[in-house]
């Protein structure tokens, strides 16, 4: 019996979640900008080597009640608690069969979960995160154009520093940039 638990509550509050996607759907590429289920954030998924990486590109509420940038304050690693959420890498996945498999980081509770991302259509993916592949939660995200305000590129906040540990592999700073005008892409 599979018990569904929404371990992505904080991510849900930010509009983030867990994911799964596949290589068999080569005609569809998950690279691009994705609105989370409640449209509270936008995740920019890029190819980083042989993996997919996903960073918080836009947030509906990038600052707290005091006007300070929201931080990764729930991270289990105290040294990482001063990283801004805007620009933070959440997803690291590799292709497997007809989906992507790897990890998703939930900044709401500071934990990393086993995750999958599956392409449902050109305009929708499903992200699922699980603890021990038993207790799972997930969201469906919708493809959209890159937002232009309150983004990791807008100057509102600088993207978080690269994550040197295996739990949060680094994405290159270019992974936060929108494709150049006229550049071929299946993501938009």
JSON list of C-alpha atoms in Angstrom, two decimals:
[
{"chain": "A", "resi": 1, "resn": "UNK", "atom": "CA", "xyz": [0.00, 0.00, 0.00]},
{"chain": "A", "resi": 2, "resn": "UNK", "atom": "CA", "xyz": [1.39, 3.38, -0.99]},
{"chain": "A", "resi": 3, "resn": "UNK", "atom": "CA", "xyz": [0.83, 6.15, 1.53]},
{"chain": "A", "resi": 4, "resn": "UNK", "atom": "CA", "xyz": [0.85, 9.66, 0.05]},
{"chain": "A", "resi": 5, "resn": "UNK", "atom": "CA", "xyz": [2.35, 12.32, 2.23]},
{"chain": "A", "resi": 6, "resn": "UNK", "atom": "CA", "xyz": [3.02, 15.88, 1.19]},
{"chain": "A", "resi": 7, "resn": "UNK", "atom": "CA", "xyz": [6.63, 16.20, 2.33]},
{"chain": "A", "resi": 8, "resn": "UNK", "atom": "CA", "xyz": [6.88, 19.16, 0.02]},
{"chain": "A", "resi": 9, "resn": "UNK", "atom": "CA", "xyz": [4.86, 21.47, 2.25]},
{"chain": "A", "resi": 10, "resn": "UNK", "atom": "CA", "xyz": [7.47, 24.21, 2.38]},
{"chain": "A", "resi": 11, "resn": "UNK", "atom": "CA", "xyz": [8.22, 23.60, -1.24]},
{"chain": "A", "resi": 12, "resn": "UNK", "atom": "CA", "xyz": [4.45, 23.70, -1.73]},
{"chain": "A", "resi": 13, "resn": "UNK", "atom": "CA", "xyz": [4.35, 27.04, 0.05]},
{"chain": "A", "resi": 14, "resn": "UNK", "atom": "CA", "xyz": [7.01, 28.21, -2.37]},
{"chain": "A", "resi": 15, "resn": "UNK", "atom": "CA", "xyz": [5.23, 26.30, -5.11]},
{"chain": "A", "resi": 16, "resn": "UNK", "atom": "CA", "xyz": [8.02, 23.73, -5.41]},
{"chain": "A", "resi": 17, "resn": "UNK", "atom": "CA", "xyz": [7.86, 19.95, -5.39]},
{"chain": "A", "resi": 18, "resn": "UNK", "atom": "CA", "xyz": [9.46, 16.64, -6.36]},
{"chain": "A", "resi": 19, "resn": "UNK", "atom": "CA", "xyz": [9.81, 15.36, -9.95]},
{"chain": "A", "resi": 20, "resn": "UNK", "atom": "CA", "xyz": [10.38, 12.49, -12.50]},
{"chain": "A", "resi": 21, "resn": "UNK", "atom": "CA", "xyz": [11.10, 12.51, -16.32]},
{"chain": "A", "resi": 22, "resn": "UNK", "atom": "CA", "xyz": [12.41, 10.20, -19.06]},
{"chain": "A", "resi": 23, "resn": "UNK", "atom": "CA", "xyz": [14.82, 9.85, -21.91]},
{"chain": "A", "resi": 24, "resn": "UNK", "atom": "CA", "xyz": [12.38, 7.83, -24.02]},
{"chain": "A", "resi": 25, "resn": "UNK", "atom": "CA", "xyz": [10.42, 11.03, -24.50]},
{"chain": "A", "resi": 26, "resn": "UNK", "atom": "CA", "xyz": [13.36, 12.51, -26.42]},
{"chain": "A", "resi": 27, "resn": "UNK", "atom": "CA", "xyz": [10.99, 14.51, -28.62]},
{"chain": "A", "resi": 28, "resn": "UNK", "atom": "CA", "xyz": [10.05, 16.46, -25.50]},
{"chain": "A", "resi": 29, "resn": "UNK", "atom": "CA", "xyz": [12.79, 18.19, -23.56]},
{"chain": "A", "resi": 30, "resn": "UNK", "atom": "CA", "xyz": [12.08, 19.29, -19.97]},
{"chain": "A", "resi": 31, "resn": "UNK", "atom": "CA", "xyz": [14.61, 22.11, -20.22]},
{"chain": "A", "resi": 32, "resn": "UNK", "atom": "CA", "xyz": [12.83, 25.41, -19.76]},
{"chain": "A", "resi": 33, "resn": "UNK", "atom": "CA", "xyz": [10.79, 27.36, -17.26]},
{"chain": "A", "resi": 34, "resn": "UNK", "atom": "CA", "xyz": [8.09, 25.65, -15.21]},
{"chain": "A", "resi": 35, "resn": "UNK", "atom": "CA", "xyz": [5.39, 27.19, -13.03]},
{"chain": "A", "resi": 36, "resn": "UNK", "atom": "CA", "xyz": [4.86, 25.17, -9.90]},
{"chain": "A", "resi": 37, "resn": "UNK", "atom": "CA", "xyz": [1.43, 23.80, -9.14]},
{"chain": "A", "resi": 38, "resn": "UNK", "atom": "CA", "xyz": [0.21, 26.82, -7.16]},
{"chain": "A", "resi": 39, "resn": "UNK", "atom": "CA", "xyz": [2.17, 29.28, -9.33]},
{"chain": "A", "resi": 40, "resn": "UNK", "atom": "CA", "xyz": [4.15, 30.47, -6.30]},
{"chain": "A", "resi": 41, "resn": "UNK", "atom": "CA", "xyz": [7.51, 29.95, -7.97]},
{"chain": "A", "resi": 42, "resn": "UNK", "atom": "CA", "xyz": [9.12, 29.20, -11.30]},
{"chain": "A", "resi": 43, "resn": "UNK", "atom": "CA", "xyz": [11.80, 26.54, -11.71]},
{"chain": "A", "resi": 44, "resn": "UNK", "atom": "CA", "xyz": [14.36, 26.78, -14.50]},
{"chain": "A", "resi": 45, "resn": "UNK", "atom": "CA", "xyz": [15.33, 23.29, -15.64]},
{"chain": "A", "resi": 46, "resn": "UNK", "atom": "CA", "xyz": [18.55, 23.03, -17.64]},
{"chain": "A", "resi": 47, "resn": "UNK", "atom": "CA", "xyz": [20.91, 20.34, -18.87]},
{"chain": "A", "resi": 48, "resn": "UNK", "atom": "CA", "xyz": [24.08, 20.30, -16.79]},
{"chain": "A", "resi": 49, "resn": "UNK", "atom": "CA", "xyz": [26.37, 17.69, -18.29]},
{"chain": "A", "resi": 50, "resn": "UNK", "atom": "CA", "xyz": [24.49, 14.38, -18.49]},
{"chain": "A", "resi": 51, "resn": "UNK", "atom": "CA", "xyz": [21.99, 15.52, -15.82]},
{"chain": "A", "resi": 52, "resn": "UNK", "atom": "CA", "xyz": [19.05, 17.84, -15.41]},
{"chain": "A", "resi": 53, "resn": "UNK", "atom": "CA", "xyz": [19.37, 20.63, -12.89]},
{"chain": "A", "resi": 54, "resn": "UNK", "atom": "CA", "xyz": [16.54, 22.78, -11.63]},
{"chain": "A", "resi": 55, "resn": "UNK", "atom": "CA", "xyz": [16.92, 26.12, -9.86]},
{"chain": "A", "resi": 56, "resn": "UNK", "atom": "CA", "xyz": [14.42, 28.54, -8.35]},
{"chain": "A", "resi": 57, "resn": "UNK", "atom": "CA", "xyz": [14.25, 31.25, -11.02]},
{"chain": "A", "resi": 58, "resn": "UNK", "atom": "CA", "xyz": [11.28, 33.30, -9.77]},
{"chain": "A", "resi": 59, "resn": "UNK", "atom": "CA", "xyz": [9.30, 33.48, -6.53]},
{"chain": "A", "resi": 60, "resn": "UNK", "atom": "CA", "xyz": [5.97, 35.15, -5.91]},
{"chain": "A", "resi": 61, "resn": "UNK", "atom": "CA", "xyz": [7.31, 36.24, -2.52]},
{"chain": "A", "resi": 62, "resn": "UNK", "atom": "CA", "xyz": [11.13, 36.39, -2.69]},
{"chain": "A", "resi": 63, "resn": "UNK", "atom": "CA", "xyz": [11.33, 38.42, 0.51]},
{"chain": "A", "resi": 64, "resn": "UNK", "atom": "CA", "xyz": [10.06, 37.90, 4.03]},
{"chain": "A", "resi": 65, "resn": "UNK", "atom": "CA", "xyz": [7.84, 40.27, 6.04]},
{"chain": "A", "resi": 66, "resn": "UNK", "atom": "CA", "xyz": [10.92, 42.41, 6.90]},
{"chain": "A", "resi": 67, "resn": "UNK", "atom": "CA", "xyz": [11.86, 42.80, 3.22]},
{"chain": "A", "resi": 68, "resn": "UNK", "atom": "CA", "xyz": [14.90, 40.50, 3.46]},
{"chain": "A", "resi": 69, "resn": "UNK", "atom": "CA", "xyz": [15.54, 37.85, 0.84]},
{"chain": "A", "resi": 70, "resn": "UNK", "atom": "CA", "xyz": [14.18, 34.46, 1.89]},
{"chain": "A", "resi": 71, "resn": "UNK", "atom": "CA", "xyz": [17.00, 32.17, 2.97]},
{"chain": "A", "resi": 72, "resn": "UNK", "atom": "CA", "xyz": [17.59, 28.41, 3.08]},
{"chain": "A", "resi": 73, "resn": "UNK", "atom": "CA", "xyz": [17.14, 28.64, 6.85]},
{"chain": "A", "resi": 74, "resn": "UNK", "atom": "CA", "xyz": [15.82, 25.08, 7.30]},
{"chain": "A", "resi": 75, "resn": "UNK", "atom": "CA", "xyz": [18.90, 23.43, 5.76]},
{"chain": "A", "resi": 76, "resn": "UNK", "atom": "CA", "xyz": [20.30, 20.64, 7.93]},
{"chain": "A", "resi": 77, "resn": "UNK", "atom": "CA", "xyz": [23.78, 22.02, 7.21]},
{"chain": "A", "resi": 78, "resn": "UNK", "atom": "CA", "xyz": [24.07, 25.16, 9.32]},
{"chain": "A", "resi": 79, "resn": "UNK", "atom": "CA", "xyz": [26.73, 26.58, 6.98]},
{"chain": "A", "resi": 80, "resn": "UNK", "atom": "CA", "xyz": [24.16, 26.68, 4.13]},
{"chain": "A", "resi": 81, "resn": "UNK", "atom": "CA", "xyz": [21.39, 28.50, 6.00]},
{"chain": "A", "resi": 82, "resn": "UNK", "atom": "CA", "xyz": [22.40, 31.94, 4.71]},
{"chain": "A", "resi": 83, "resn": "UNK", "atom": "CA", "xyz": [21.94, 31.02, 1.00]},
{"chain": "A", "resi": 84, "resn": "UNK", "atom": "CA", "xyz": [19.10, 32.85, -0.71]},
{"chain": "A", "resi": 85, "resn": "UNK", "atom": "CA", "xyz": [16.28, 30.67, -2.02]},
{"chain": "A", "resi": 86, "resn": "UNK", "atom": "CA", "xyz": [16.10, 32.63, -5.26]},
{"chain": "A", "resi": 87, "resn": "UNK", "atom": "CA", "xyz": [18.60, 30.88, -7.55]},
{"chain": "A", "resi": 88, "resn": "UNK", "atom": "CA", "xyz": [18.95, 27.83, -5.29]},
{"chain": "A", "resi": 89, "resn": "UNK", "atom": "CA", "xyz": [19.40, 24.48, -7.06]},
{"chain": "A", "resi": 90, "resn": "UNK", "atom": "CA", "xyz": [16.67, 22.03, -6.05]},
{"chain": "A", "resi": 91, "resn": "UNK", "atom": "CA", "xyz": [16.83, 19.30, -8.70]},
{"chain": "A", "resi": 92, "resn": "UNK", "atom": "CA", "xyz": [19.58, 16.94, -9.85]},
{"chain": "A", "resi": 93, "resn": "UNK", "atom": "CA", "xyz": [18.51, 14.03, -12.07]},
{"chain": "A", "resi": 94, "resn": "UNK", "atom": "CA", "xyz": [19.72, 11.57, -14.70]},
{"chain": "A", "resi": 95, "resn": "UNK", "atom": "CA", "xyz": [17.68, 9.89, -17.45]},
{"chain": "A", "resi": 96, "resn": "UNK", "atom": "CA", "xyz": [16.20, 6.47, -16.73]},
{"chain": "A", "resi": 97, "resn": "UNK", "atom": "CA", "xyz": [13.79, 4.66, -19.08]},
{"chain": "A", "resi": 98, "resn": "UNK", "atom": "CA", "xyz": [10.99, 7.16, -19.85]},
{"chain": "A", "resi": 99, "resn": "UNK", "atom": "CA", "xyz": [11.59, 9.55, -16.95]},
{"chain": "A", "resi": 100, "resn": "UNK", "atom": "CA", "xyz": [14.35, 11.33, -15.00]},
{"chain": "A", "resi": 101, "resn": "UNK", "atom": "CA", "xyz": [15.48, 10.07, -11.61]},
{"chain": "A", "resi": 102, "resn": "UNK", "atom": "CA", "xyz": [17.55, 11.70, -8.90]},
{"chain": "A", "resi": 103, "resn": "UNK", "atom": "CA", "xyz": [16.96, 14.05, -6.00]},
{"chain": "A", "resi": 104, "resn": "UNK", "atom": "CA", "xyz": [14.91, 17.09, -5.12]},
{"chain": "A", "resi": 105, "resn": "UNK", "atom": "CA", "xyz": [15.79, 19.42, -2.27]},
{"chain": "A", "resi": 106, "resn": "UNK", "atom": "CA", "xyz": [12.93, 20.83, -0.18]},
{"chain": "A", "resi": 107, "resn": "UNK", "atom": "CA", "xyz": [13.93, 24.17, 1.34]},
{"chain": "A", "resi": 108, "resn": "UNK", "atom": "CA", "xyz": [10.83, 24.16, 3.53]},
{"chain": "A", "resi": 109, "resn": "UNK", "atom": "CA", "xyz": [12.28, 21.43, 5.72]},
{"chain": "A", "resi": 110, "resn": "UNK", "atom": "CA", "xyz": [15.92, 21.32, 4.58]},
{"chain": "A", "resi": 111, "resn": "UNK", "atom": "CA", "xyz": [15.73, 17.71, 3.39]},
{"chain": "A", "resi": 112, "resn": "UNK", "atom": "CA", "xyz": [16.65, 16.03, 0.11]},
{"chain": "A", "resi": 113, "resn": "UNK", "atom": "CA", "xyz": [14.36, 13.35, -1.30]},
{"chain": "A", "resi": 114, "resn": "UNK", "atom": "CA", "xyz": [14.61, 10.64, -3.95]},
{"chain": "A", "resi": 115, "resn": "UNK", "atom": "CA", "xyz": [12.64, 12.01, -6.88]},
{"chain": "A", "resi": 116, "resn": "UNK", "atom": "CA", "xyz": [11.41, 11.40, -10.41]},
{"chain": "A", "resi": 117, "resn": "UNK", "atom": "CA", "xyz": [10.35, 13.76, -13.18]},
{"chain": "A", "resi": 118, "resn": "UNK", "atom": "CA", "xyz": [8.09, 12.55, -15.95]},
{"chain": "A", "resi": 119, "resn": "UNK", "atom": "CA", "xyz": [7.03, 14.45, -19.04]},
{"chain": "A", "resi": 120, "resn": "UNK", "atom": "CA", "xyz": [3.25, 14.27, -19.37]},
{"chain": "A", "resi": 121, "resn": "UNK", "atom": "CA", "xyz": [3.08, 16.54, -22.42]},
{"chain": "A", "resi": 122, "resn": "UNK", "atom": "CA", "xyz": [5.00, 19.41, -24.00]},
{"chain": "A", "resi": 123, "resn": "UNK", "atom": "CA", "xyz": [3.40, 21.73, -21.49]},
{"chain": "A", "resi": 124, "resn": "UNK", "atom": "CA", "xyz": [3.28, 19.60, -18.33]},
{"chain": "A", "resi": 125, "resn": "UNK", "atom": "CA", "xyz": [5.62, 17.52, -16.17]},
{"chain": "A", "resi": 126, "resn": "UNK", "atom": "CA", "xyz": [5.01, 15.61, -12.97]},
{"chain": "A", "resi": 127, "resn": "UNK", "atom": "CA", "xyz": [7.52, 15.74, -10.12]},
{"chain": "A", "resi": 128, "resn": "UNK", "atom": "CA", "xyz": [7.36, 13.15, -7.35]},
{"chain": "A", "resi": 129, "resn": "UNK", "atom": "CA", "xyz": [9.50, 13.00, -4.23]},
{"chain": "A", "resi": 130, "resn": "UNK", "atom": "CA", "xyz": [9.61, 10.03, -1.91]},
{"chain": "A", "resi": 131, "resn": "UNK", "atom": "CA", "xyz": [11.06, 8.85, 1.37]},
{"chain": "A", "resi": 132, "resn": "UNK", "atom": "CA", "xyz": [12.20, 5.23, 0.97]},
{"chain": "A", "resi": 133, "resn": "UNK", "atom": "CA", "xyz": [10.04, 5.07, -2.21]},
{"chain": "A", "resi": 134, "resn": "UNK", "atom": "CA", "xyz": [7.03, 4.52, 0.06]},
{"chain": "A", "resi": 135, "resn": "UNK", "atom": "CA", "xyz": [5.89, 7.89, 1.36]},
{"chain": "A", "resi": 136, "resn": "UNK", "atom": "CA", "xyz": [5.51, 10.12, -1.68]},
{"chain": "A", "resi": 137, "resn": "UNK", "atom": "CA", "xyz": [4.22, 13.55, -2.64]},
{"chain": "A", "resi": 138, "resn": "UNK", "atom": "CA", "xyz": [4.22, 15.35, -5.93]},
{"chain": "A", "resi": 139, "resn": "UNK", "atom": "CA", "xyz": [3.11, 18.15, -8.19]},
{"chain": "A", "resi": 140, "resn": "UNK", "atom": "CA", "xyz": [2.32, 18.81, -11.82]},
{"chain": "A", "resi": 141, "resn": "UNK", "atom": "CA", "xyz": [4.16, 21.79, -13.28]},
{"chain": "A", "resi": 142, "resn": "UNK", "atom": "CA", "xyz": [3.22, 23.83, -16.33]},
{"chain": "A", "resi": 143, "resn": "UNK", "atom": "CA", "xyz": [5.68, 25.12, -18.93]},
{"chain": "A", "resi": 144, "resn": "UNK", "atom": "CA", "xyz": [5.72, 28.89, -19.38]},
{"chain": "A", "resi": 145, "resn": "UNK", "atom": "CA", "xyz": [7.87, 31.78, -20.58]},
{"chain": "A", "resi": 146, "resn": "UNK", "atom": "CA", "xyz": [10.58, 33.04, -18.24]},
{"chain": "A", "resi": 147, "resn": "UNK", "atom": "CA", "xyz": [9.28, 35.57, -15.75]},
{"chain": "A", "resi": 148, "resn": "UNK", "atom": "CA", "xyz": [11.00, 38.96, -15.91]},
{"chain": "A", "resi": 149, "resn": "UNK", "atom": "CA", "xyz": [10.67, 40.32, -12.36]},
{"chain": "A", "resi": 150, "resn": "UNK", "atom": "CA", "xyz": [11.87, 38.93, -9.03]},
{"chain": "A", "resi": 151, "resn": "UNK", "atom": "CA", "xyz": [14.11, 36.44, -10.80]},
{"chain": "A", "resi": 152, "resn": "UNK", "atom": "CA", "xyz": [17.56, 35.11, -10.14]},
{"chain": "A", "resi": 153, "resn": "UNK", "atom": "CA", "xyz": [18.68, 37.17, -13.17]},
{"chain": "A", "resi": 154, "resn": "UNK", "atom": "CA", "xyz": [16.77, 40.38, -12.40]},
{"chain": "A", "resi": 155, "resn": "UNK", "atom": "CA", "xyz": [19.15, 41.76, -9.81]},
{"chain": "A", "resi": 156, "resn": "UNK", "atom": "CA", "xyz": [16.57, 41.31, -7.05]},
{"chain": "A", "resi": 157, "resn": "UNK", "atom": "CA", "xyz": [18.80, 38.58, -5.68]},
{"chain": "A", "resi": 158, "resn": "UNK", "atom": "CA", "xyz": [21.97, 36.92, -6.80]},
{"chain": "A", "resi": 159, "resn": "UNK", "atom": "CA", "xyz": [21.77, 33.18, -7.51]},
{"chain": "A", "resi": 160, "resn": "UNK", "atom": "CA", "xyz": [23.01, 31.02, -4.64]},
{"chain": "A", "resi": 161, "resn": "UNK", "atom": "CA", "xyz": [26.62, 29.98, -4.71]},
{"chain": "A", "resi": 162, "resn": "UNK", "atom": "CA", "xyz": [27.45, 26.67, -6.36]},
{"chain": "A", "resi": 163, "resn": "UNK", "atom": "CA", "xyz": [26.88, 23.65, -4.16]},
{"chain": "A", "resi": 164, "resn": "UNK", "atom": "CA", "xyz": [30.07, 21.56, -4.04]},
{"chain": "A", "resi": 165, "resn": "UNK", "atom": "CA", "xyz": [28.56, 18.57, -2.25]},
{"chain": "A", "resi": 166, "resn": "UNK", "atom": "CA", "xyz": [26.96, 15.57, -3.93]},
{"chain": "A", "resi": 167, "resn": "UNK", "atom": "CA", "xyz": [23.57, 16.33, -2.39]},
{"chain": "A", "resi": 168, "resn": "UNK", "atom": "CA", "xyz": [23.39, 19.70, -4.16]},
{"chain": "A", "resi": 169, "resn": "UNK", "atom": "CA", "xyz": [25.55, 19.48, -7.31]},
{"chain": "A", "resi": 170, "resn": "UNK", "atom": "CA", "xyz": [26.46, 22.77, -8.87]},
{"chain": "A", "resi": 171, "resn": "UNK", "atom": "CA", "xyz": [24.82, 24.18, -11.95]},
{"chain": "A", "resi": 172, "resn": "UNK", "atom": "CA", "xyz": [26.84, 26.59, -13.98]},
{"chain": "A", "resi": 173, "resn": "UNK", "atom": "CA", "xyz": [25.86, 30.25, -13.61]},
{"chain": "A", "resi": 174, "resn": "UNK", "atom": "CA", "xyz": [24.82, 30.16, -17.29]},
{"chain": "A", "resi": 175, "resn": "UNK", "atom": "CA", "xyz": [22.08, 27.71, -16.33]},
{"chain": "A", "resi": 176, "resn": "UNK", "atom": "CA", "xyz": [20.20, 30.68, -14.91]},
{"chain": "A", "resi": 177, "resn": "UNK", "atom": "CA", "xyz": [20.27, 32.58, -18.21]},
{"chain": "A", "resi": 178, "resn": "UNK", "atom": "CA", "xyz": [17.48, 32.50, -20.75]},
{"chain": "A", "resi": 179, "resn": "UNK", "atom": "CA", "xyz": [18.54, 31.23, -24.20]},
{"chain": "A", "resi": 180, "resn": "UNK", "atom": "CA", "xyz": [19.87, 33.89, -26.56]},
{"chain": "A", "resi": 181, "resn": "UNK", "atom": "CA", "xyz": [17.32, 35.35, -28.96]},
{"chain": "A", "resi": 182, "resn": "UNK", "atom": "CA", "xyz": [16.94, 33.03, -31.91]},
{"chain": "A", "resi": 183, "resn": "UNK", "atom": "CA", "xyz": [18.73, 30.15, -30.17]},
{"chain": "A", "resi": 184, "resn": "UNK", "atom": "CA", "xyz": [17.13, 26.80, -30.97]},
{"chain": "A", "resi": 185, "resn": "UNK", "atom": "CA", "xyz": [15.28, 25.36, -28.00]},
{"chain": "A", "resi": 186, "resn": "UNK", "atom": "CA", "xyz": [12.41, 23.00, -27.40]},
{"chain": "A", "resi": 187, "resn": "UNK", "atom": "CA", "xyz": [11.92, 24.34, -23.88]},
{"chain": "A", "resi": 188, "resn": "UNK", "atom": "CA", "xyz": [9.87, 27.41, -24.67]}
]
